[in-house]
Amino acid sequence: MVTITALIVAKAPVAGRSKTRLVPPLSGEQAAALQRALLLDTIAACRSETDDVRLLVATEEERSALDALAPGTPIELQRGRGLADALEHGISDHVSGGPVAIISSDLPGLPAGSIARACDALAAGADVVLGPAMDGGYWLVAMRAAHEAPFRDIPWSTPAVWAATIRRCHDAGLSTHTLEPWRDVDTYADLAACRDELDPAIARHSASVLRELTEQGIIGDEAAPRLVSSELLAASPWRAVVSDELRRTDGRPSAYTYLAVPRAVFVVAVTRAQELVLVRQYRHPVRDWTLEVPAGSVEEGESALEAAQRELCEEVGGRSSSWRHLSTFYSSSAHLSLRSDAFLAEDVELTTSHPDEEESLVAVRLPIAEALARVRTGEFVEGQTALAILLAAPFLDGTTVAAGN
């Protein structure tokens, strides 16, 4: 056994809240079963290498739900707001007792001996050890002393997390060591790849769930190109330019350069007077002002609904107790990693807005009938706004959309 504290960032497996990116094709219950299996395999892998294994959770509710799933495993609450704070405080709160590794629970177990290799690298002088994930994030971060640089100004929830973290460490003069890549399971493409790559001896619970999903015809034989390498060309906390080298299923190499951005929300806000609340905002890439619904990025640690409520309040001073999730969509999957959620907020009350200092915007109200007429004749040129309004239209004018139309 190695001497290290292993903190597993864990979420309770709950239908409707677990692995939502996989629903569909999975049902809510199947997604929760998969998350449960991944967590159990990760706990087992950590226990095989160190005696000090703990779970790190966001809320007391999560703690209560996980008590029965992992009896005898200490469960601690995250400190601060969001993933960056949770990781930084997780290290600083425990490092006085020796090296600390924080590990994702979205994994089908761990590569055999990986925690021992992290310990060896730290003992040899590395300041930070990272295990890169196939999706551009990382599945492990380990330190022997607390450092804040790896968690600052990172474009969280994008495929640039690992590369940006390496750059921040370099800029801060911290030496790094990289473990082998490992696959976390978040998307449909991950399911088949994980099933085909996974050694059942490493992760028996995950292998069992993946086998059952294959037998049920939910996981097919589609094979995505394999990531060979990834280069961070430029990065800020809001977006990053990434260049990836891929290997296609027929063996041919290919390259892909794209913009990695955090998840976003779009809010169709309707007042009690049946007015649609919009913002006219200057957008530099098009050198013009565009008419948009209130929108913004989901901050690390927020749910999509919490982000939507915050953005509505900040941009137009709006508050509502009536919220409906309309859809989750990719804005331009060939060019951006952006994944967005559209919401309808009704009976909105407007007070004072508090936009960010760098935002140039003006609130605009349109009668809902006029707004719907404009969107149907193509007068909203901002595509995500047009889509959000069209998604909300059946709930605003009483229309329904026939299947297949």
Short mmCIF file of N, CA and C in Angstrom, two decimals, residues 268 270 274 276 366-380 386 388-399:
data_model
loop_
_atom_site.label_atom_id
_atom_site.label_comp_id
_atom_site.label_asym_id
_atom_site.label_seq_id
_atom_site.Cartn_x
_atom_site.Cartn_y
_atom_site.Cartn_z
N VAL A 268 -35.66 32.26 -22.45
CA VAL A 268 -36.80 32.96 -23.05
C VAL A 268 -37.63 33.47 -21.88
N VAL A 270 -40.54 35.83 -20.27
CA VAL A 270 -41.82 36.46 -20.61
C VAL A 270 -42.42 37.07 -19.35
N GLN A 274 -47.06 39.76 -20.87
CA GLN A 274 -46.87 39.03 -22.13
C GLN A 274 -45.91 39.75 -23.07
N LEU A 276 -41.81 39.70 -24.29
CA LEU A 276 -40.56 38.96 -24.31
C LEU A 276 -39.42 39.92 -23.97
N LEU A 366 -40.50 43.14 -26.24
CA LEU A 366 -41.36 43.00 -27.40
C LEU A 366 -42.64 42.28 -27.00
N PRO A 367 -43.80 42.71 -27.46
CA PRO A 367 -45.01 41.92 -27.24
C PRO A 367 -44.79 40.51 -27.76
N ILE A 368 -45.24 39.52 -27.03
CA ILE A 368 -44.92 38.14 -27.38
C ILE A 368 -45.42 37.79 -28.77
N ALA A 369 -46.57 38.30 -29.16
CA ALA A 369 -47.10 38.00 -30.49
C ALA A 369 -46.17 38.53 -31.58
N GLU A 370 -45.64 39.75 -31.36
CA GLU A 370 -44.71 40.32 -32.33
C GLU A 370 -43.41 39.53 -32.39
N ALA A 371 -42.92 39.13 -31.22
CA ALA A 371 -41.67 38.36 -31.18
C ALA A 371 -41.82 37.04 -31.91
N LEU A 372 -42.94 36.34 -31.70
CA LEU A 372 -43.16 35.07 -32.38
C LEU A 372 -43.30 35.26 -33.89
N ALA A 373 -43.96 36.34 -34.29
CA ALA A 373 -44.08 36.62 -35.73
C ALA A 373 -42.71 36.89 -36.34
N ARG A 374 -41.88 37.63 -35.62
CA ARG A 374 -40.54 37.94 -36.15
C ARG A 374 -39.68 36.69 -36.28
N VAL A 375 -39.73 35.82 -35.28
CA VAL A 375 -38.87 34.64 -35.35
C VAL A 375 -39.31 33.72 -36.47
N ARG A 376 -40.60 33.67 -36.74
CA ARG A 376 -41.09 32.78 -37.79
C ARG A 376 -40.81 33.31 -39.19
N THR A 377 -40.53 34.59 -39.30
CA THR A 377 -40.17 35.16 -40.61
C THR A 377 -38.67 35.39 -40.73
N GLY A 378 -37.90 34.84 -39.77
CA GLY A 378 -36.44 34.89 -39.87
C GLY A 378 -35.81 36.22 -39.52
N GLU A 379 -36.49 37.03 -38.72
CA GLU A 379 -35.94 38.35 -38.40
C GLU A 379 -34.98 38.35 -37.22
N PHE A 380 -34.89 37.23 -36.49
CA PHE A 380 -33.87 37.11 -35.45
C PHE A 380 -32.65 36.44 -36.06
N ALA A 386 -33.02 32.53 -31.87
CA ALA A 386 -34.16 32.10 -32.70
C ALA A 386 -34.62 30.70 -32.31
N ALA A 388 -34.21 29.14 -29.40
CA ALA A 388 -34.81 29.15 -28.07
C ALA A 388 -36.25 29.65 -28.12
N ILE A 389 -36.50 30.71 -28.89
CA ILE A 389 -37.86 31.25 -28.98
C ILE A 389 -38.79 30.26 -29.68
N LEU A 390 -38.29 29.62 -30.73
CA LEU A 390 -39.12 28.63 -31.43
C LEU A 390 -39.43 27.44 -30.52
N LEU A 391 -38.48 27.04 -29.68
CA LEU A 391 -38.73 25.95 -28.75
C LEU A 391 -39.79 26.34 -27.72
N ALA A 392 -39.82 27.62 -27.37
CA ALA A 392 -40.78 28.10 -26.37
C ALA A 392 -42.15 28.39 -26.98
N ALA A 393 -42.20 28.59 -28.28
CA ALA A 393 -43.44 29.06 -28.92
C ALA A 393 -44.67 28.22 -28.60
N PRO A 394 -44.60 26.87 -28.63
CA PRO A 394 -45.82 26.09 -28.34
C PRO A 394 -46.40 26.36 -26.96
N PHE A 395 -45.57 26.78 -26.02
CA PHE A 395 -46.05 27.05 -24.66
C PHE A 395 -46.55 28.48 -24.51
N LEU A 396 -46.29 29.31 -25.54
CA LEU A 396 -46.66 30.72 -25.45
C LEU A 396 -47.89 31.07 -26.28
N ASP A 397 -48.13 30.30 -27.36
CA ASP A 397 -49.27 30.64 -28.20
C ASP A 397 -50.27 29.50 -28.34
N GLY A 398 -50.04 28.42 -27.58
CA GLY A 398 -51.00 27.32 -27.59
C GLY A 398 -50.89 26.38 -28.75
N THR A 399 -49.88 26.56 -29.62
CA THR A 399 -49.73 25.66 -30.76
C THR A 399 -49.07 24.37 -30.34
#
